[in-house]
XYZ file of C-alpha atoms in Angstrom:
734
model
C -0.012 -0.031 0.238
C 2.969 2.465 0.605
C 4.432 2.065 -2.652
C 1.477 2.370 -4.310
C 0.924 5.698 -2.450
C 4.304 6.664 -3.664
C 3.651 6.403 -7.098
C 0.275 8.291 -6.679
C 2.286 11.384 -5.230
C 5.107 11.734 -7.988
C 2.507 11.185 -11.113
C 0.565 13.872 -9.055
C 4.493 15.845 -9.056
C 4.566 16.048 -12.245
C 1.216 17.344 -13.610
C 1.230 20.073 -11.768
C 4.825 20.700 -12.991
C 2.814 21.001 -16.388
C 0.058 23.174 -15.306
C 2.733 25.760 -14.280
C 4.294 25.310 -17.917
C 2.748 28.155 -20.537
C 1.368 26.064 -23.051
C 2.205 28.093 -25.874
C 6.244 27.754 -24.651
C 8.459 25.666 -27.123
C 11.471 23.337 -26.219
C 14.553 24.464 -25.643
C 16.797 23.249 -28.719
C 19.577 24.655 -27.724
C 20.287 23.533 -24.504
C 19.168 19.998 -26.019
C 22.427 20.136 -28.294
C 24.405 22.036 -25.839
C 23.356 18.936 -23.896
C 24.015 15.949 -26.314
C 27.498 18.293 -27.416
C 28.379 17.288 -23.367
C 28.004 13.911 -23.654
C 30.083 14.176 -26.681
C 32.910 15.551 -25.271
C 32.683 13.691 -22.346
C 32.796 10.469 -24.436
C 35.447 11.528 -25.927
C 37.836 12.413 -22.886
C 37.026 9.518 -21.529
C 36.032 10.759 -18.018
C 34.009 7.850 -16.859
C 35.987 4.913 -16.707
C 34.021 3.106 -13.986
C 31.117 2.652 -17.563
C 33.522 0.841 -19.572
C 33.294 -2.247 -20.240
C 35.668 -5.531 -20.590
C 37.125 -6.866 -23.780
C 34.131 -8.577 -25.635
C 31.088 -7.822 -23.597
C 27.992 -6.360 -24.373
C 26.679 -4.768 -21.524
C 23.350 -4.064 -19.905
C 20.885 -5.168 -23.247
C 23.743 -5.718 -26.234
C 24.088 -1.626 -26.155
C 27.119 0.150 -26.763
C 28.935 1.948 -23.776
C 32.764 1.620 -24.650
C 33.606 5.203 -23.921
C 34.291 5.934 -28.133
C 32.329 8.455 -29.480
C 29.233 6.724 -32.108
C 27.751 10.722 -33.292
C 25.140 9.275 -35.162
C 23.897 7.208 -32.016
C 24.492 9.834 -29.487
C 22.253 12.253 -31.065
C 18.390 12.462 -30.408
C 16.339 11.768 -33.844
C 15.018 14.899 -34.442
C 18.399 16.756 -33.725
C 20.026 14.126 -36.760
C 17.552 15.174 -39.354
C 17.424 18.369 -38.457
C 20.862 18.691 -38.664
C 22.366 16.544 -40.800
C 23.085 17.206 -44.477
C 20.504 16.959 -47.280
C 21.980 13.899 -48.992
C 20.640 14.610 -52.423
C 22.657 17.878 -52.396
C 25.511 15.925 -51.178
C 25.108 13.176 -53.757
C 24.836 16.368 -56.604
C 27.863 17.806 -54.740
C 30.734 14.693 -54.849
C 29.345 13.769 -58.490
C 30.491 17.742 -59.906
C 33.566 16.963 -58.429
C 34.400 13.989 -59.759
C 33.769 15.158 -63.446
C 36.023 18.082 -62.590
C 38.640 15.734 -61.716
C 38.211 13.540 -64.629
C 38.575 16.826 -67.131
C 40.937 17.942 -65.402
C 42.621 14.439 -65.403
C 42.205 14.262 -69.266
C 44.250 17.940 -70.137
C 46.849 16.696 -68.111
C 48.002 13.808 -68.972
C 48.831 11.608 -72.042
C 45.776 9.477 -73.151
C 47.200 5.618 -73.624
C 44.012 4.127 -75.574
C 42.575 5.676 -79.785
C 39.853 8.199 -79.475
C 37.911 7.701 -82.559
C 35.741 10.771 -83.802
C 31.871 9.868 -83.727
C 31.942 9.334 -87.669
C 34.075 6.954 -86.957
C 32.919 4.557 -84.132
C 29.370 5.022 -86.311
C 30.664 3.504 -89.618
C 32.446 0.701 -87.966
C 30.572 -2.653 -87.743
C 29.211 -3.604 -84.297
C 30.883 -7.159 -82.752
C 29.679 -9.139 -79.703
C 32.501 -8.653 -77.174
C 33.011 -11.706 -75.209
C 34.470 -12.016 -71.730
C 37.647 -14.177 -72.002
C 41.057 -15.029 -70.279
C 43.757 -13.640 -72.000
C 47.295 -15.921 -71.354
C 50.276 -13.478 -71.756
C 54.594 -13.775 -70.993
C 56.651 -10.820 -71.128
C 60.400 -9.558 -70.431
C 59.730 -6.296 -67.971
C 62.940 -5.011 -69.572
C 62.632 -1.267 -70.509
C 59.122 -1.297 -69.209
C 57.575 0.907 -66.068
C 55.569 -2.335 -65.169
C 53.029 -4.894 -65.805
C 49.674 -1.852 -64.460
C 48.472 0.307 -67.708
C 49.378 4.206 -66.722
C 49.168 7.086 -68.645
C 52.079 8.604 -69.242
C 54.765 5.423 -68.585
C 55.215 2.704 -71.216
C 53.632 -0.424 -69.492
C 53.138 -4.178 -70.866
C 49.409 -3.270 -70.310
C 49.409 -0.456 -72.345
C 51.213 -1.983 -75.218
C 48.799 -4.867 -75.240
C 45.869 -2.686 -75.106
C 47.288 -0.762 -78.453
C 47.963 -4.630 -79.854
C 43.702 -5.418 -79.134
C 43.038 -2.079 -80.880
C 45.202 -2.668 -83.551
C 44.081 -5.829 -84.337
C 40.293 -5.702 -83.488
C 39.657 -7.141 -81.139
C 38.474 -3.670 -79.208
C 35.824 -1.845 -80.797
C 36.511 1.989 -81.869
C 33.946 3.033 -78.673
C 35.615 1.000 -75.968
C 39.009 2.035 -77.675
C 39.750 5.211 -75.686
C 39.606 3.650 -71.634
C 40.423 -0.036 -70.851
C 38.139 0.082 -67.949
C 35.437 0.420 -70.964
C 37.155 -3.322 -71.692
C 37.025 -4.262 -67.966
C 40.316 -4.933 -68.086
C 41.542 -6.947 -64.588
C 44.944 -7.940 -64.332
C 45.515 -11.522 -62.111
C 49.220 -10.799 -60.753
C 51.205 -7.177 -61.106
C 54.734 -6.817 -61.402
C 56.843 -3.627 -61.199
C 59.748 -1.899 -63.003
C 62.112 -4.535 -65.299
C 60.652 -7.563 -63.894
C 59.600 -10.518 -66.018
C 57.140 -12.976 -66.090
C 56.770 -16.176 -68.128
C 52.972 -16.641 -67.586
C 50.644 -13.348 -66.237
C 46.864 -13.060 -67.410
C 44.488 -10.738 -68.025
C 40.704 -11.047 -68.281
C 37.984 -8.527 -69.724
C 36.160 -8.510 -73.099
C 37.717 -8.617 -76.576
C 36.160 -9.299 -80.202
C 37.659 -12.873 -80.698
C 34.700 -14.076 -83.630
C 37.970 -14.763 -85.977
C 40.393 -17.524 -85.798
C 43.544 -16.059 -86.656
C 42.928 -13.243 -83.482
C 45.744 -14.554 -81.465
C 48.308 -14.225 -84.154
C 47.205 -10.967 -85.455
C 47.634 -9.886 -81.568
C 50.806 -10.828 -81.460
C 51.485 -9.314 -84.790
C 50.999 -5.845 -83.283
C 53.312 -6.642 -80.482
C 57.034 -6.368 -79.952
C 59.428 -10.092 -79.381
C 59.118 -9.135 -75.842
C 55.560 -9.957 -75.533
C 53.718 -12.738 -76.349
C 49.744 -13.951 -76.381
C 49.691 -17.575 -75.767
C 46.128 -18.133 -75.912
C 42.822 -16.953 -75.487
C 39.688 -18.823 -73.294
C 36.043 -17.481 -73.235
C 35.425 -17.897 -69.412
C 32.002 -17.220 -67.707
C 30.845 -13.714 -67.666
C 31.491 -12.616 -63.869
C 35.425 -13.850 -64.134
C 37.659 -11.818 -62.747
C 41.496 -13.463 -62.649
C 42.543 -11.943 -59.756
C 39.827 -13.504 -57.855
C 40.082 -16.414 -58.809
C 43.678 -17.063 -58.734
C 44.091 -19.554 -56.414
C 47.953 -19.797 -55.790
C 51.276 -18.468 -57.972
C 54.438 -20.141 -58.964
C 57.650 -17.885 -58.886
C 60.620 -18.862 -60.584
C 64.179 -17.767 -58.776
C 67.375 -17.788 -61.271
C 70.697 -17.805 -59.724
C 74.071 -18.577 -60.341
C 75.650 -21.319 -58.416
C 78.625 -19.751 -57.836
C 76.647 -18.141 -55.047
C 76.825 -21.079 -53.076
C 80.754 -20.836 -53.205
C 81.962 -20.057 -48.878
C 83.167 -16.455 -48.465
C 86.800 -16.279 -49.359
C 89.386 -17.469 -46.875
C 90.853 -13.948 -46.777
C 87.184 -12.373 -45.635
C 85.863 -11.406 -42.453
C 82.838 -13.740 -42.037
C 85.226 -16.774 -43.420
C 87.470 -16.335 -40.061
C 85.171 -15.758 -37.609
C 83.046 -19.211 -39.364
C 86.075 -21.206 -38.084
C 86.710 -19.260 -35.090
C 83.171 -19.631 -34.212
C 83.248 -23.192 -34.714
C 86.097 -23.906 -32.918
C 84.530 -22.072 -29.774
C 80.983 -24.278 -29.999
C 82.458 -27.083 -30.201
C 81.523 -27.765 -33.887
C 84.690 -27.500 -36.010
C 84.515 -31.209 -37.726
C 80.712 -30.804 -38.599
C 81.666 -27.537 -39.651
C 84.037 -28.731 -42.095
C 82.128 -31.512 -43.208
C 79.071 -29.382 -44.107
C 81.786 -27.929 -46.519
C 83.538 -30.742 -47.416
C 82.402 -31.056 -51.249
C 83.936 -26.720 -51.869
C 87.173 -27.615 -49.582
C 90.065 -25.951 -50.936
C 87.910 -24.237 -54.203
C 89.761 -21.105 -53.025
C 93.071 -22.289 -52.449
C 92.946 -23.576 -55.575
C 91.977 -20.367 -57.758
C 94.748 -18.996 -56.174
C 97.464 -21.368 -56.507
C 96.887 -22.318 -60.209
C 94.832 -18.582 -61.275
C 95.889 -15.842 -59.514
C 98.822 -16.715 -59.212
C 99.649 -16.465 -63.468
C 98.049 -13.017 -63.222
C 100.185 -11.594 -60.360
C 103.509 -12.864 -62.129
C 102.270 -10.424 -65.004
C 101.906 -7.311 -62.864
C 104.611 -5.034 -62.025
C 106.671 -6.044 -59.572
C 106.524 -2.717 -58.180
C 103.106 -2.390 -57.973
C 101.893 -6.019 -57.195
C 101.922 -6.226 -53.569
C 99.550 -3.099 -53.493
C 97.207 -4.141 -55.890
C 96.858 -7.479 -53.698
C 96.451 -5.152 -50.477
C 93.472 -3.021 -52.573
C 91.288 -5.855 -53.139
C 92.403 -8.356 -49.978
C 93.518 -6.613 -47.458
C 97.331 -6.384 -46.280
C 97.411 -9.453 -44.425
C 96.144 -11.570 -47.735
C 98.743 -9.233 -49.485
C 101.268 -9.781 -47.270
C 101.023 -14.209 -47.459
C 101.241 -14.072 -51.437
C 103.334 -11.104 -52.298
C 106.914 -9.444 -51.146
C 106.995 -5.870 -51.220
C 109.019 -4.327 -54.317
C 111.117 -2.349 -51.468
C 110.970 -4.756 -48.636
C 115.045 -4.963 -48.352
C 115.248 -1.125 -48.046
C 112.023 -0.491 -45.902
C 108.666 -1.899 -45.157
C 105.657 0.052 -47.207
C 103.899 2.530 -45.276
C 100.237 1.228 -44.662
C 97.712 2.466 -42.304
C 96.846 0.375 -39.068
C 94.518 -2.812 -39.070
C 92.858 -4.600 -36.501
C 92.994 -8.201 -36.532
C 90.136 -11.010 -36.675
C 89.936 -11.307 -32.753
C 90.378 -7.337 -32.513
C 94.399 -6.672 -31.563
C 95.657 -4.245 -33.038
C 98.741 -3.363 -35.052
C 100.533 -0.533 -35.794
C 102.213 0.391 -38.832
C 105.903 0.241 -39.563
C 106.189 4.476 -38.718
C 105.222 4.179 -35.890
C 101.950 6.247 -36.964
C 98.369 6.134 -34.323
C 96.701 2.388 -35.042
C 93.543 2.887 -36.683
C 90.685 0.303 -37.249
C 90.979 -1.374 -40.586
C 87.514 -0.527 -41.560
C 89.362 2.548 -42.682
C 90.635 2.330 -46.165
C 94.244 3.427 -47.543
C 93.997 6.434 -49.689
C 95.945 4.805 -52.054
C 92.966 1.868 -52.207
C 90.499 4.335 -52.422
C 91.653 5.885 -55.485
C 92.193 2.354 -56.806
C 89.256 0.882 -56.110
C 86.471 3.733 -56.264
C 88.229 6.478 -57.795
C 84.958 8.339 -57.880
C 84.861 8.805 -54.755
C 86.768 11.581 -53.842
C 85.790 13.477 -57.030
C 84.722 16.787 -57.486
C 81.509 17.472 -58.068
C 80.278 18.640 -61.401
C 77.107 19.415 -62.726
C 76.402 16.611 -64.705
C 73.052 14.431 -64.423
C 73.513 11.441 -62.203
C 71.948 8.011 -62.532
C 69.621 7.887 -58.740
C 70.062 4.269 -58.396
C 71.966 3.187 -55.344
C 73.671 -0.607 -55.323
C 75.612 -1.494 -51.803
C 78.295 -2.055 -53.867
C 78.738 1.512 -53.730
C 79.024 3.740 -50.188
C 76.351 6.957 -49.732
C 76.412 8.109 -46.643
C 78.789 5.849 -44.761
C 81.754 4.917 -46.459
C 83.317 2.614 -42.768
C 80.124 0.848 -42.082
C 80.286 -1.403 -45.039
C 84.031 -0.914 -46.726
C 84.616 -0.860 -50.896
C 87.741 -1.346 -51.198
C 88.179 -4.757 -48.760
C 87.644 -7.706 -50.246
C 86.979 -10.426 -51.764
C 86.905 -9.643 -55.372
C 86.223 -13.440 -56.570
C 82.768 -12.960 -55.086
C 82.458 -9.111 -54.910
C 83.832 -7.029 -56.967
C 81.681 -5.342 -59.571
C 83.755 -4.437 -62.963
C 84.544 -0.782 -63.170
C 85.052 1.912 -66.120
C 89.132 1.806 -67.334
C 89.600 5.296 -66.049
C 93.150 4.465 -66.644
C 92.555 4.936 -70.233
C 91.077 8.118 -70.426
C 93.336 11.058 -70.717
C 93.768 13.081 -67.976
C 94.678 16.779 -68.316
C 96.115 19.375 -65.672
C 94.414 22.867 -64.583
C 95.281 25.249 -66.982
C 93.826 28.741 -67.931
C 93.367 29.788 -72.115
C 92.010 32.793 -73.693
C 89.268 32.814 -75.632
C 86.783 35.435 -77.269
C 83.838 36.069 -74.409
C 80.721 34.505 -75.780
C 77.087 36.939 -75.576
C 75.258 33.954 -73.213
C 74.952 33.999 -70.225
C 75.702 30.271 -69.006
C 78.126 29.596 -66.762
C 81.320 28.805 -67.677
C 82.714 27.413 -64.570
C 84.420 30.846 -62.773
C 82.931 34.182 -63.203
C 85.091 37.278 -64.342
C 85.164 40.171 -62.429
C 82.240 42.650 -63.691
C 85.201 45.245 -64.403
C 86.200 42.838 -67.556
C 82.957 42.257 -68.888
C 83.792 45.076 -71.834
C 86.779 43.168 -72.755
C 87.163 41.491 -75.829
C 89.051 38.829 -74.059
C 88.893 36.941 -70.847
C 90.802 33.803 -68.863
C 89.081 31.568 -67.441
C 90.425 28.106 -65.839
C 89.168 24.606 -67.124
C 87.034 22.132 -64.851
C 89.225 19.724 -63.379
C 87.298 16.646 -63.562
C 89.577 14.534 -61.778
C 89.037 12.940 -58.163
C 90.491 15.801 -55.204
C 93.531 13.264 -54.211
C 94.444 13.326 -58.054
C 94.881 16.715 -58.837
C 98.324 17.107 -57.064
C 99.834 14.084 -58.008
C 103.458 14.230 -60.222
C 103.538 12.487 -63.374
C 105.364 9.230 -62.252
C 102.533 9.358 -59.777
C 99.875 9.437 -61.677
C 101.365 6.588 -64.215
C 101.915 4.481 -61.244
C 98.081 5.114 -60.429
C 97.463 3.991 -64.018
C 98.690 0.623 -63.551
C 97.610 -0.187 -61.216
C 94.028 0.656 -62.170
C 94.743 -1.554 -64.670
C 96.257 -4.641 -62.883
C 93.790 -4.382 -60.226
C 90.724 -4.788 -63.094
C 93.211 -7.779 -64.296
C 92.747 -9.375 -61.077
C 89.022 -9.001 -59.982
C 88.263 -10.163 -63.638
C 90.453 -13.600 -63.052
C 88.371 -13.724 -60.186
C 85.550 -13.429 -61.380
C 86.244 -15.804 -64.549
C 87.324 -18.357 -62.307
C 84.004 -18.014 -60.525
C 81.387 -18.511 -63.222
C 83.918 -21.309 -64.132
C 82.616 -23.163 -61.018
C 79.576 -26.398 -61.789
C 78.152 -27.103 -58.541
C 78.034 -30.571 -56.840
C 74.669 -32.571 -56.874
C 75.719 -33.478 -52.880
C 75.532 -29.251 -53.125
C 72.513 -29.261 -54.751
C 70.715 -31.974 -52.061
C 71.484 -29.831 -49.341
C 69.761 -27.112 -50.998
C 67.287 -28.929 -51.631
C 67.081 -29.858 -47.805
C 67.049 -26.321 -46.793
C 63.923 -24.918 -49.012
C 61.943 -28.152 -48.076
C 61.638 -26.241 -44.177
C 59.732 -23.809 -45.946
C 56.573 -26.337 -46.374
C 54.067 -25.835 -44.730
C 52.298 -22.966 -43.106
C 54.636 -20.681 -40.895
C 55.517 -17.820 -39.094
C 57.652 -15.300 -41.679
C 57.696 -11.752 -39.839
C 61.835 -12.102 -40.677
C 60.983 -12.442 -44.454
C 59.240 -9.111 -44.751
C 59.675 -6.061 -43.765
C 56.821 -3.711 -40.787
C 55.193 -7.430 -39.287
C 55.822 -8.826 -35.594
C 55.576 -12.185 -34.857
C 52.512 -11.663 -32.922
C 50.585 -10.351 -35.971
C 48.393 -13.339 -38.073
C 49.033 -11.631 -41.189
C 52.568 -12.758 -41.087
C 51.745 -16.852 -41.581
C 51.625 -17.815 -44.820
C 51.573 -21.453 -46.811
C 54.076 -22.513 -48.853
C 52.702 -25.692 -50.938
C 56.557 -26.411 -52.633
C 59.857 -25.350 -53.068
C 61.754 -26.834 -55.383
C 65.658 -26.647 -56.889
C 65.929 -28.373 -60.057
C 68.336 -31.063 -60.390
C 69.567 -30.484 -64.050
C 71.331 -26.450 -63.680
C 71.028 -24.155 -66.699
C 74.368 -23.450 -68.815
C 73.888 -19.447 -70.152
C 76.452 -17.634 -72.345
C 78.242 -17.396 -75.405
C 80.457 -20.096 -76.427
C 80.755 -23.354 -75.426
C 79.530 -25.109 -72.448
C 82.812 -24.821 -70.437
C 82.847 -20.977 -71.035
C 79.115 -20.681 -70.064
C 77.798 -19.577 -66.527
C 75.906 -22.359 -64.721
C 72.223 -21.257 -63.461
C 70.099 -22.704 -60.649
C 66.222 -22.292 -61.267
C 64.403 -22.517 -57.429
C 60.618 -22.576 -57.815
C 58.253 -21.681 -55.381
C 54.515 -22.302 -55.384
C 52.577 -20.437 -52.538
C 48.862 -19.315 -52.217
C 50.369 -15.304 -51.073
C 53.288 -13.645 -50.049
C 54.517 -10.948 -48.884
C 56.696 -7.659 -49.717
C 60.396 -9.369 -50.516
C 59.529 -12.568 -48.561
C 60.800 -14.730 -51.857
C 64.122 -12.869 -52.180
C 64.800 -13.279 -48.053
C 63.610 -16.727 -48.141
C 66.493 -17.694 -50.951
C 68.906 -14.983 -49.288
C 68.638 -17.042 -45.716
C 68.891 -20.152 -47.926
C 71.667 -18.963 -49.774
C 73.861 -17.671 -46.707
C 72.944 -21.127 -44.610
C 74.331 -23.028 -47.038
C 77.423 -20.775 -48.652
C 78.893 -21.019 -44.434
C 78.224 -24.819 -43.843
C 75.370 -23.615 -41.420
C 73.316 -25.590 -39.607
C 69.653 -25.834 -40.887
C 68.687 -25.560 -37.612
C 68.932 -21.804 -38.002
C 65.978 -22.239 -40.655
C 63.538 -23.471 -38.178
C 64.832 -20.734 -35.517
C 63.640 -17.608 -37.817
C 60.238 -18.423 -37.348
C 59.645 -17.643 -33.601
C 59.415 -14.897 -31.853
C 63.329 -14.360 -32.069
C 64.303 -11.465 -34.822
C 66.961 -12.303 -37.263
C 68.570 -9.239 -40.248
C 67.829 -11.407 -43.220
C 69.080 -9.565 -46.832
C 67.352 -10.015 -49.633
C 68.948 -11.300 -52.672
C 68.258 -9.326 -55.819
C 65.172 -8.739 -57.834
C 67.180 -9.192 -61.226
C 66.187 -13.454 -61.010
C 63.168 -13.529 -59.706
C 60.235 -13.668 -62.568
C 56.442 -14.735 -62.587
C 56.287 -18.654 -63.988
C 52.178 -18.877 -64.096
C 49.509 -17.816 -61.701
C 47.049 -21.559 -61.052
C 43.219 -21.479 -61.350
C 42.369 -24.755 -60.148
C 38.869 -24.124 -58.316
C 37.573 -21.781 -61.184
C 38.605 -25.295 -63.622
C 37.594 -27.696 -61.399
C 34.187 -26.034 -60.696
C 32.872 -23.052 -63.203
C 34.611 -24.379 -66.447
C 33.426 -27.495 -65.778
C 29.603 -26.701 -65.176
C 29.372 -24.127 -67.784
C 30.930 -25.775 -70.621
C 34.680 -23.577 -70.569
C 37.858 -24.342 -71.659
C 40.207 -24.807 -68.543
C 42.773 -22.159 -67.809
C 46.514 -24.268 -68.388
C 49.479 -22.340 -69.161
C 50.882 -26.254 -69.297
C 48.999 -26.247 -73.190
C 51.848 -23.946 -74.615
C 54.672 -25.195 -72.244
C 56.897 -25.391 -75.590
C 56.236 -21.844 -76.762
C 56.912 -20.446 -72.624
C 60.271 -22.551 -72.347
C 61.429 -21.564 -75.882
C 60.910 -17.953 -74.991
C 61.641 -17.928 -71.022
C 65.622 -19.521 -72.654
C 65.221 -16.550 -75.199
C 63.852 -13.361 -73.835
C 64.422 -13.848 -69.938
C 67.331 -16.036 -69.017
C 69.587 -14.240 -71.667
C 68.409 -10.936 -70.613
C 68.979 -11.605 -66.670
C 72.607 -13.355 -67.860
C 73.356 -10.051 -69.733
C 72.487 -7.940 -66.816
C 74.454 -10.597 -64.445
C 78.129 -9.779 -66.415
C 77.817 -6.600 -67.253
C 76.433 -5.153 -63.138
C 77.602 -8.388 -61.133
C 74.597 -7.631 -59.390
C 75.099 -11.417 -57.467
C 79.075 -10.267 -56.235
C 77.746 -6.550 -55.096
C 75.419 -8.713 -52.849
C 77.990 -11.216 -50.825
C 80.328 -8.553 -50.367
C 79.134 -6.286 -47.970
C 77.716 -9.475 -46.060
C 81.794 -11.136 -46.235
C 82.550 -8.096 -44.742
C 80.275 -6.330 -42.357
C 82.475 -6.437 -39.423
C 78.817 -6.340 -36.918
C 78.036 -9.957 -36.024
C 74.470 -8.949 -37.462
C 74.846 -11.993 -39.713
C 77.092 -14.514 -37.269
C 73.820 -15.997 -36.802
C 74.843 -18.332 -40.024
C 77.574 -19.566 -37.551
C 77.597 -22.566 -35.751
C 76.683 -20.891 -32.432
C 73.542 -20.015 -34.662
C 71.756 -16.613 -33.071
C 73.672 -16.289 -29.827
C 76.767 -15.231 -31.869
C 74.214 -12.011 -32.576
C 73.915 -11.330 -28.962
C 73.984 -7.441 -27.849
C 73.361 -6.106 -31.433
C 69.729 -5.528 -30.227
C 70.097 -4.673 -26.606
C 73.142 -2.061 -27.674
C 70.616 -0.283 -30.645
C 69.199 2.378 -28.207
C 73.052 2.938 -26.961
C 73.840 6.162 -29.326
C 74.044 7.718 -32.733
C 76.977 5.012 -33.594
C 74.398 1.811 -32.788
C 72.446 3.476 -35.456
C 74.914 4.584 -37.563
C 75.965 0.634 -37.006
C 72.131 -0.284 -37.953
C 71.699 2.020 -41.151
C 75.001 -0.359 -41.947
C 73.304 -3.458 -41.779
C 70.193 -2.011 -43.630
C 72.242 -1.477 -46.724
C 73.617 -4.488 -46.357
C 70.219 -5.471 -47.294
C 70.263 -4.557 -50.960
C 68.234 -3.053 -53.326
C 68.860 -3.268 -56.701
C 68.901 -0.212 -58.508
C 65.601 0.748 -57.056
C 63.890 -1.940 -58.621
C 61.801 -3.825 -56.301
C 60.915 -6.119 -58.805
C 57.762 -8.389 -58.165
C 55.443 -7.691 -56.552
C 55.511 -10.784 -54.071
C 51.984 -9.874 -52.171
C 49.706 -11.071 -55.366
């Protein structure tokens, strides 16, 4: 009874309050909006922690009360419809913006299609279009990638032009590929090849010889293997189940580091510390003594032909003072010891030079070595266009971190221009008539001589700074040093390319590749992913190396270079994943490491894995098993199989892809420049390839925040991780 009485009293008070309110008064919308604004402000600031829900709970009645801003839900219905924008007007405004953007885009870019007049379009006979899959292959050299762009030459751009010329695209649709519904299966980047790729679109394919007509309009770098009718909703991008990639790598990439390199010495030292010397030597049994035999039978003969007064300096410039002392006796050894900079031995002890100068790290290159190996390092700046591309073999802003003049020419040093044959001129002055021009002549003459008919201007000395004050005898010696260094380097490269890998080494490579098969965490094999990121898990169906190597080059088989074909089949790949996977296998096999390191690299620990050059990577073919087994059978369409054109694809790869890859490697020594910094980088980032595994790298990450010097080391480690002239290769993300 008391409860009912209380309820009645509350109702009576509410009625009395309504009677006191004037009937002509209106709701205070401003106050209501202010109240809602305050509520939203409190939610944004999250000043009510007691109202927050635990993770996974939905709250009373399933409503939202998570302390986040829900603008539409916080507003009352009247306020939302009163203050909300006019949807029709908003749509019209967006449409006007899109039309303006389209007009501006067409005016500012080059049209990649062909625009015909209305009369030409009307006069063309109408033919039916069919949804098709176009099976293609191409060599990406000289192209800016696969995807069509308005201003660059691309694979799709050339294909679309060929479709138009062959009559597969009507004149009404020739101005825009979107009208044909063009979709690509896999995008490849600048300079990357594909033996098999696919695009899907609507084409006019009534003529039986349409493939031949299209190929007649294409260069030999692009081929259409076949055109297959598909169902109307087919998209080659969405229907692709998995992809095959191929990576070509020279067999000499699996040779061990040269005994004179820092890595080779550390491998032996750490094997002794771990008590694994016998196991280390057994894993390198098939390549034991290779470099010693090259030095004895090839290099010794080359050294004997080099002038005696520069022989010691040549070996020192290429392989260091210790190796030079082991192979050559200095020409002036009887009179006095050559003056060289101090160095640090493998164990860390310092050595001093013969004239008592202060000790310095071996990282510091001698001036003479810089002139011989990298004559452009100290060159004065000139107003000439420069190539934007950078490579690991070149030093950019940290020359002491990854020395160039250290090393294993057999594995690393790239060919140089023969600058010794170029004429070198001294700075001189000459008298010439003054021309009526505003061009910069290299030096500005005072304004008081502007009216003179003659002026004196110095010529630009384009030689490196260290050469500008050398005498004639010193310049002659420098020229001979360069020539001799080039001969010795080429001798190592020739010996390396004549290497033929034994089957036992190939079997070890296959054992390493097989460890990738299955689902694993590849956070160490890509960028910007952590071990806890679910997207770092990828499934590899197979990873095999062809047991029969490929011989590429000119002349007889003995002069050709031997290459291995590695093929990986996976559902999808992350950025750089394939190149880093192969990089890990290369490092472990060539260093005689235990393959258990690969299993550890898929765990939570962080590994610094360099990626091999993008030069050898190509898309082999996409796979459409689901479409072939279901939709193609159901609707009576042909299966999408590249195996139908296997003979043509093989011939095309050997002619247009393999030969191009070989020529680029021969000219630029990409794989040699990749291994050079790894073999000579005097920090423990890559010592997980030793017998001690990741334990040999401990302390690297802990000291990362120690100061600027540590940051410089990390920067150098990233430089070792190789970028192939700005060409990131194939888009492995699928």
